[in-house]
Amino acid sequence: MGRLTTHVLDTASGKPAAGVRLVLRRDGDAAVVAEAATNVDGRLDRPLLEGAAFKSGRYELTFHVGDYFRKRGVMLAEPAFLDVIPLRFAIAEDAHYHVPLLVSPYGYSTYRGS
């Protein structure tokens, strides 16, 4: 059964990023499919998509990292270099999709995890 999960790692501190707001939309659609925030382990308490909600297609997952860094007291320029990171990806099969984000105030990377 397919599901979509994520986690966020703050590479500047080397710790999980707790409290990062995530918003999932179908790519090109303004309607929110799912919204959540990372827990103390930088993970979600439940998948963003699973069961009947898990469907093939293109998605956009936004990570609101500027708010996370500001809450931690990180001095950011205004506007911040990275504030909201949009990540566009596609789901093509009924499988587990894990889309992590490794982030610092000035860079990020992602990949399809397991």
Short mmCIF file of N, CA and C in Angstrom, two decimals:
data_model
loop_
_atom_site.label_atom_id
_atom_site.label_comp_id
_atom_site.label_asym_id
_atom_site.label_seq_id
_atom_site.Cartn_x
_atom_site.Cartn_y
_atom_site.Cartn_z
N MET A 1 0.84 -1.18 0.00
CA MET A 1 0.00 0.00 0.00
C MET A 1 0.88 1.24 0.00
N GLY A 2 0.56 2.20 -0.85
CA GLY A 2 1.36 3.40 -0.98
C GLY A 2 1.19 4.36 0.17
N ARG A 3 2.27 5.08 0.42
CA ARG A 3 2.22 6.14 1.42
C ARG A 3 3.34 7.13 1.14
N LEU A 4 3.15 8.35 1.61
CA LEU A 4 4.13 9.42 1.44
C LEU A 4 4.55 9.91 2.82
N THR A 5 5.85 9.85 3.09
CA THR A 5 6.39 10.32 4.36
C THR A 5 7.57 11.26 4.08
N THR A 6 8.01 11.94 5.12
CA THR A 6 9.15 12.84 5.01
C THR A 6 9.81 13.00 6.37
N HIS A 7 10.98 13.56 6.36
CA HIS A 7 11.61 14.05 7.59
C HIS A 7 12.52 15.21 7.20
N VAL A 8 12.84 16.05 8.19
CA VAL A 8 13.67 17.22 7.94
C VAL A 8 14.83 17.20 8.91
N LEU A 9 16.04 17.32 8.36
CA LEU A 9 17.25 17.38 9.17
C LEU A 9 17.89 18.75 9.00
N ASP A 10 18.16 19.41 10.11
CA ASP A 10 18.85 20.70 10.12
C ASP A 10 20.34 20.39 10.05
N THR A 11 20.93 20.54 8.88
CA THR A 11 22.34 20.19 8.71
C THR A 11 23.27 21.19 9.36
N ALA A 12 22.78 22.40 9.64
CA ALA A 12 23.62 23.39 10.33
C ALA A 12 23.85 22.99 11.79
N SER A 13 22.84 22.40 12.41
CA SER A 13 22.98 21.98 13.81
C SER A 13 23.26 20.49 13.94
N GLY A 14 23.01 19.73 12.86
CA GLY A 14 23.19 18.28 12.91
C GLY A 14 22.09 17.59 13.68
N LYS A 15 20.92 18.24 13.79
CA LYS A 15 19.81 17.69 14.57
C LYS A 15 18.53 17.66 13.74
N PRO A 16 17.58 16.84 14.17
CA PRO A 16 16.27 16.87 13.50
C PRO A 16 15.64 18.25 13.63
N ALA A 17 14.91 18.65 12.61
CA ALA A 17 14.26 19.96 12.59
C ALA A 17 12.81 19.80 13.06
N ALA A 18 12.57 20.14 14.31
CA ALA A 18 11.23 20.02 14.89
C ALA A 18 10.41 21.27 14.62
N GLY A 19 9.15 21.09 14.28
CA GLY A 19 8.25 22.23 14.09
C GLY A 19 8.25 22.84 12.71
N VAL A 20 8.79 22.15 11.71
CA VAL A 20 8.76 22.67 10.34
C VAL A 20 7.37 22.39 9.75
N ARG A 21 6.72 23.45 9.32
CA ARG A 21 5.40 23.32 8.70
C ARG A 21 5.56 22.81 7.27
N LEU A 22 4.70 21.85 6.88
CA LEU A 22 4.71 21.26 5.55
C LEU A 22 3.31 21.39 4.95
N VAL A 23 3.24 21.73 3.68
CA VAL A 23 1.96 21.83 2.99
C VAL A 23 2.09 21.05 1.68
N LEU A 24 1.16 20.13 1.45
CA LEU A 24 1.16 19.31 0.24
C LEU A 24 -0.02 19.69 -0.64
N ARG A 25 0.27 19.93 -1.92
CA ARG A 25 -0.75 20.23 -2.92
C ARG A 25 -0.50 19.38 -4.15
N ARG A 26 -1.54 19.13 -4.92
CA ARG A 26 -1.34 18.55 -6.24
C ARG A 26 -0.70 19.67 -7.06
N ASP A 27 0.30 19.36 -7.86
CA ASP A 27 1.01 20.37 -8.64
C ASP A 27 0.04 21.12 -9.54
N GLY A 28 0.04 22.44 -9.43
CA GLY A 28 -0.83 23.27 -10.24
C GLY A 28 -2.19 23.53 -9.62
N ASP A 29 -2.46 22.99 -8.43
CA ASP A 29 -3.75 23.15 -7.76
C ASP A 29 -3.52 23.89 -6.44
N ALA A 30 -4.35 24.88 -6.17
CA ALA A 30 -4.18 25.66 -4.94
C ALA A 30 -4.72 24.94 -3.71
N ALA A 31 -5.58 23.94 -3.90
CA ALA A 31 -6.18 23.25 -2.76
C ALA A 31 -5.13 22.44 -1.99
N VAL A 32 -5.18 22.53 -0.68
CA VAL A 32 -4.26 21.80 0.18
C VAL A 32 -4.74 20.36 0.32
N VAL A 33 -3.85 19.42 0.01
CA VAL A 33 -4.14 17.99 0.15
C VAL A 33 -3.86 17.54 1.58
N ALA A 34 -2.76 18.02 2.15
CA ALA A 34 -2.39 17.67 3.52
C ALA A 34 -1.50 18.77 4.09
N GLU A 35 -1.54 18.91 5.40
CA GLU A 35 -0.71 19.88 6.10
C GLU A 35 -0.29 19.26 7.41
N ALA A 36 0.97 19.47 7.80
CA ALA A 36 1.48 18.88 9.03
C ALA A 36 2.70 19.66 9.48
N ALA A 37 3.22 19.28 10.64
CA ALA A 37 4.47 19.85 11.16
C ALA A 37 5.32 18.71 11.68
N THR A 38 6.63 18.86 11.55
CA THR A 38 7.53 17.80 12.02
C THR A 38 7.54 17.75 13.55
N ASN A 39 7.75 16.56 14.07
CA ASN A 39 7.82 16.36 15.52
C ASN A 39 9.27 16.52 16.01
N VAL A 40 9.54 16.18 17.24
CA VAL A 40 10.88 16.38 17.81
C VAL A 40 11.95 15.55 17.09
N ASP A 41 11.55 14.51 16.38
CA ASP A 41 12.49 13.70 15.61
C ASP A 41 12.62 14.20 14.17
N GLY A 42 11.99 15.34 13.85
CA GLY A 42 12.04 15.87 12.49
C GLY A 42 11.17 15.09 11.52
N ARG A 43 10.32 14.23 12.05
CA ARG A 43 9.44 13.38 11.24
C ARG A 43 7.99 13.79 11.46
N LEU A 44 7.12 13.17 10.69
CA LEU A 44 5.69 13.39 10.86
C LEU A 44 5.11 12.28 11.72
N ASP A 45 4.05 12.60 12.44
CA ASP A 45 3.41 11.59 13.28
C ASP A 45 2.62 10.59 12.46
N ARG A 46 2.27 10.97 11.22
CA ARG A 46 1.59 10.04 10.31
C ARG A 46 1.93 10.44 8.88
N PRO A 47 1.76 9.55 7.92
CA PRO A 47 2.08 9.87 6.52
C PRO A 47 1.24 11.04 5.99
N LEU A 48 1.81 11.79 5.06
CA LEU A 48 1.07 12.86 4.40
C LEU A 48 -0.02 12.29 3.50
N LEU A 49 0.27 11.18 2.86
CA LEU A 49 -0.70 10.49 2.02
C LEU A 49 -0.65 9.01 2.34
N GLU A 50 -1.81 8.39 2.38
CA GLU A 50 -1.90 6.93 2.50
C GLU A 50 -3.34 6.53 2.22
N GLY A 51 -3.56 5.25 2.04
CA GLY A 51 -4.91 4.75 1.79
C GLY A 51 -5.51 5.34 0.54
N ALA A 52 -6.79 5.69 0.61
CA ALA A 52 -7.52 6.22 -0.54
C ALA A 52 -6.97 7.57 -1.00
N ALA A 53 -6.32 8.32 -0.12
CA ALA A 53 -5.76 9.62 -0.48
C ALA A 53 -4.50 9.49 -1.32
N PHE A 54 -3.85 8.33 -1.28
CA PHE A 54 -2.60 8.12 -2.02
C PHE A 54 -2.94 7.87 -3.49
N LYS A 55 -2.57 8.82 -4.35
CA LYS A 55 -2.88 8.72 -5.78
C LYS A 55 -1.67 9.12 -6.60
N SER A 56 -1.54 8.50 -7.76
CA SER A 56 -0.49 8.88 -8.70
C SER A 56 -0.70 10.31 -9.15
N GLY A 57 0.38 10.95 -9.52
CA GLY A 57 0.28 12.30 -10.04
C GLY A 57 1.46 13.15 -9.62
N ARG A 58 1.40 14.40 -9.97
CA ARG A 58 2.44 15.36 -9.63
C ARG A 58 2.00 16.16 -8.41
N TYR A 59 2.97 16.39 -7.51
CA TYR A 59 2.69 17.08 -6.26
C TYR A 59 3.71 18.19 -6.01
N GLU A 60 3.33 19.11 -5.14
CA GLU A 60 4.26 20.11 -4.64
C GLU A 60 4.18 20.09 -3.12
N LEU A 61 5.31 19.87 -2.49
CA LEU A 61 5.43 19.86 -1.04
C LEU A 61 6.26 21.08 -0.64
N THR A 62 5.68 21.98 0.16
CA THR A 62 6.42 23.16 0.59
C THR A 62 6.86 22.98 2.04
N PHE A 63 8.11 23.30 2.27
CA PHE A 63 8.74 23.24 3.59
C PHE A 63 8.94 24.68 4.05
N HIS A 64 8.34 25.06 5.15
CA HIS A 64 8.41 26.44 5.65
C HIS A 64 9.59 26.55 6.63
N VAL A 65 10.78 26.60 6.06
CA VAL A 65 12.00 26.54 6.87
C VAL A 65 12.41 27.89 7.46
N GLY A 66 12.01 28.99 6.83
CA GLY A 66 12.35 30.30 7.37
C GLY A 66 11.77 30.48 8.77
N ASP A 67 10.52 30.11 8.96
CA ASP A 67 9.89 30.20 10.28
C ASP A 67 10.61 29.32 11.29
N TYR A 68 11.01 28.12 10.86
CA TYR A 68 11.75 27.20 11.74
C TYR A 68 13.05 27.85 12.22
N PHE A 69 13.84 28.40 11.30
CA PHE A 69 15.13 29.00 11.68
C PHE A 69 14.93 30.24 12.55
N ARG A 70 13.93 31.06 12.24
CA ARG A 70 13.66 32.24 13.07
C ARG A 70 13.31 31.83 14.50
N LYS A 71 12.48 30.79 14.66
CA LYS A 71 12.11 30.32 16.01
C LYS A 71 13.31 29.81 16.79
N ARG A 72 14.31 29.30 16.08
CA ARG A 72 15.54 28.82 16.72
C ARG A 72 16.51 29.96 17.02
N GLY A 73 16.19 31.16 16.62
CA GLY A 73 17.07 32.30 16.88
C GLY A 73 18.17 32.49 15.87
N VAL A 74 18.07 31.82 14.72
CA VAL A 74 19.08 31.98 13.67
C VAL A 74 18.86 33.34 13.01
N MET A 75 19.93 34.10 12.91
CA MET A 75 19.86 35.41 12.27
C MET A 75 19.78 35.22 10.76
N LEU A 76 18.66 35.64 10.18
CA LEU A 76 18.45 35.54 8.75
C LEU A 76 18.31 36.93 8.16
N ALA A 77 18.75 37.07 6.93
CA ALA A 77 18.52 38.33 6.21
C ALA A 77 17.02 38.46 5.96
N GLU A 78 16.57 39.67 5.72
CA GLU A 78 15.17 39.89 5.34
C GLU A 78 15.13 40.48 3.95
N PRO A 79 14.61 39.78 2.99
CA PRO A 79 14.01 38.46 3.13
C PRO A 79 15.08 37.38 3.26
N ALA A 80 14.70 36.27 3.88
CA ALA A 80 15.62 35.15 4.07
C ALA A 80 15.98 34.53 2.73
N PHE A 81 17.22 34.06 2.62
CA PHE A 81 17.65 33.39 1.39
C PHE A 81 16.74 32.19 1.11
N LEU A 82 16.50 31.35 2.11
CA LEU A 82 15.54 30.25 2.00
C LEU A 82 14.44 30.50 3.02
N ASP A 83 13.22 30.60 2.55
CA ASP A 83 12.09 30.82 3.44
C ASP A 83 11.10 29.67 3.29
N VAL A 84 10.50 29.56 2.12
CA VAL A 84 9.61 28.44 1.82
C VAL A 84 10.22 27.70 0.64
N ILE A 85 10.51 26.43 0.84
CA ILE A 85 11.14 25.62 -0.20
C ILE A 85 10.06 24.77 -0.87
N PRO A 86 9.79 25.03 -2.17
CA PRO A 86 8.84 24.18 -2.89
C PRO A 86 9.56 23.00 -3.51
N LEU A 87 9.03 21.83 -3.32
CA LEU A 87 9.62 20.63 -3.90
C LEU A 87 8.56 19.95 -4.75
N ARG A 88 8.82 19.88 -6.05
CA ARG A 88 7.88 19.23 -6.97
C ARG A 88 8.39 17.84 -7.30
N PHE A 89 7.50 16.88 -7.21
CA PHE A 89 7.86 15.48 -7.47
C PHE A 89 6.62 14.76 -7.98
N ALA A 90 6.81 13.54 -8.45
CA ALA A 90 5.69 12.76 -8.98
C ALA A 90 5.62 11.40 -8.30
N ILE A 91 4.42 10.93 -8.13
CA ILE A 91 4.15 9.59 -7.64
C ILE A 91 3.66 8.78 -8.83
N ALA A 92 4.37 7.71 -9.16
CA ALA A 92 4.04 6.93 -10.35
C ALA A 92 3.59 5.51 -10.04
N GLU A 93 3.82 5.05 -8.81
CA GLU A 93 3.47 3.68 -8.49
C GLU A 93 2.96 3.58 -7.06
N ASP A 94 2.28 2.52 -6.77
CA ASP A 94 1.75 2.27 -5.44
C ASP A 94 2.88 1.71 -4.58
N ALA A 95 3.61 2.61 -3.93
CA ALA A 95 4.80 2.24 -3.17
C ALA A 95 5.00 3.25 -2.04
N HIS A 96 6.01 3.01 -1.23
CA HIS A 96 6.37 3.96 -0.18
C HIS A 96 7.27 5.03 -0.78
N TYR A 97 6.86 6.27 -0.69
CA TYR A 97 7.66 7.40 -1.12
C TYR A 97 8.08 8.16 0.13
N HIS A 98 9.38 8.23 0.34
CA HIS A 98 9.93 8.99 1.46
C HIS A 98 10.74 10.13 0.86
N VAL A 99 10.34 11.37 1.17
CA VAL A 99 10.96 12.55 0.56
C VAL A 99 11.54 13.42 1.68
N PRO A 100 12.78 13.15 2.08
CA PRO A 100 13.40 13.93 3.15
C PRO A 100 14.00 15.24 2.65
N LEU A 101 14.19 16.16 3.59
CA LEU A 101 14.84 17.43 3.29
C LEU A 101 15.99 17.61 4.26
N LEU A 102 17.17 17.87 3.73
CA LEU A 102 18.35 18.23 4.51
C LEU A 102 18.55 19.72 4.28
N VAL A 103 18.53 20.52 5.34
CA VAL A 103 18.46 21.97 5.15
C VAL A 103 19.34 22.74 6.12
N SER A 104 19.86 23.85 5.65
CA SER A 104 20.55 24.86 6.46
C SER A 104 19.97 26.20 6.00
N PRO A 105 20.33 27.31 6.63
CA PRO A 105 19.79 28.59 6.18
C PRO A 105 20.18 28.96 4.74
N TYR A 106 21.21 28.32 4.20
CA TYR A 106 21.69 28.72 2.86
C TYR A 106 21.78 27.59 1.86
N GLY A 107 21.22 26.45 2.15
CA GLY A 107 21.24 25.36 1.18
C GLY A 107 20.38 24.20 1.63
N TYR A 108 20.01 23.37 0.65
CA TYR A 108 19.22 22.18 0.96
C TYR A 108 19.44 21.12 -0.10
N SER A 109 19.09 19.89 0.25
CA SER A 109 19.08 18.79 -0.71
C SER A 109 17.97 17.84 -0.33
N THR A 110 17.56 17.05 -1.30
CA THR A 110 16.51 16.07 -1.09
C THR A 110 16.77 14.87 -1.98
N TYR A 111 16.05 13.82 -1.74
CA TYR A 111 16.18 12.60 -2.53
C TYR A 111 14.98 11.72 -2.24
N ARG A 112 14.81 10.67 -3.01
CA ARG A 112 13.76 9.70 -2.70
C ARG A 112 14.40 8.65 -1.80
N GLY A 113 13.97 8.63 -0.57
CA GLY A 113 14.50 7.68 0.40
C GLY A 113 13.69 6.41 0.43
N SER A 114 13.98 5.60 1.42
CA SER A 114 13.28 4.33 1.55
C SER A 114 12.49 4.27 2.84
#
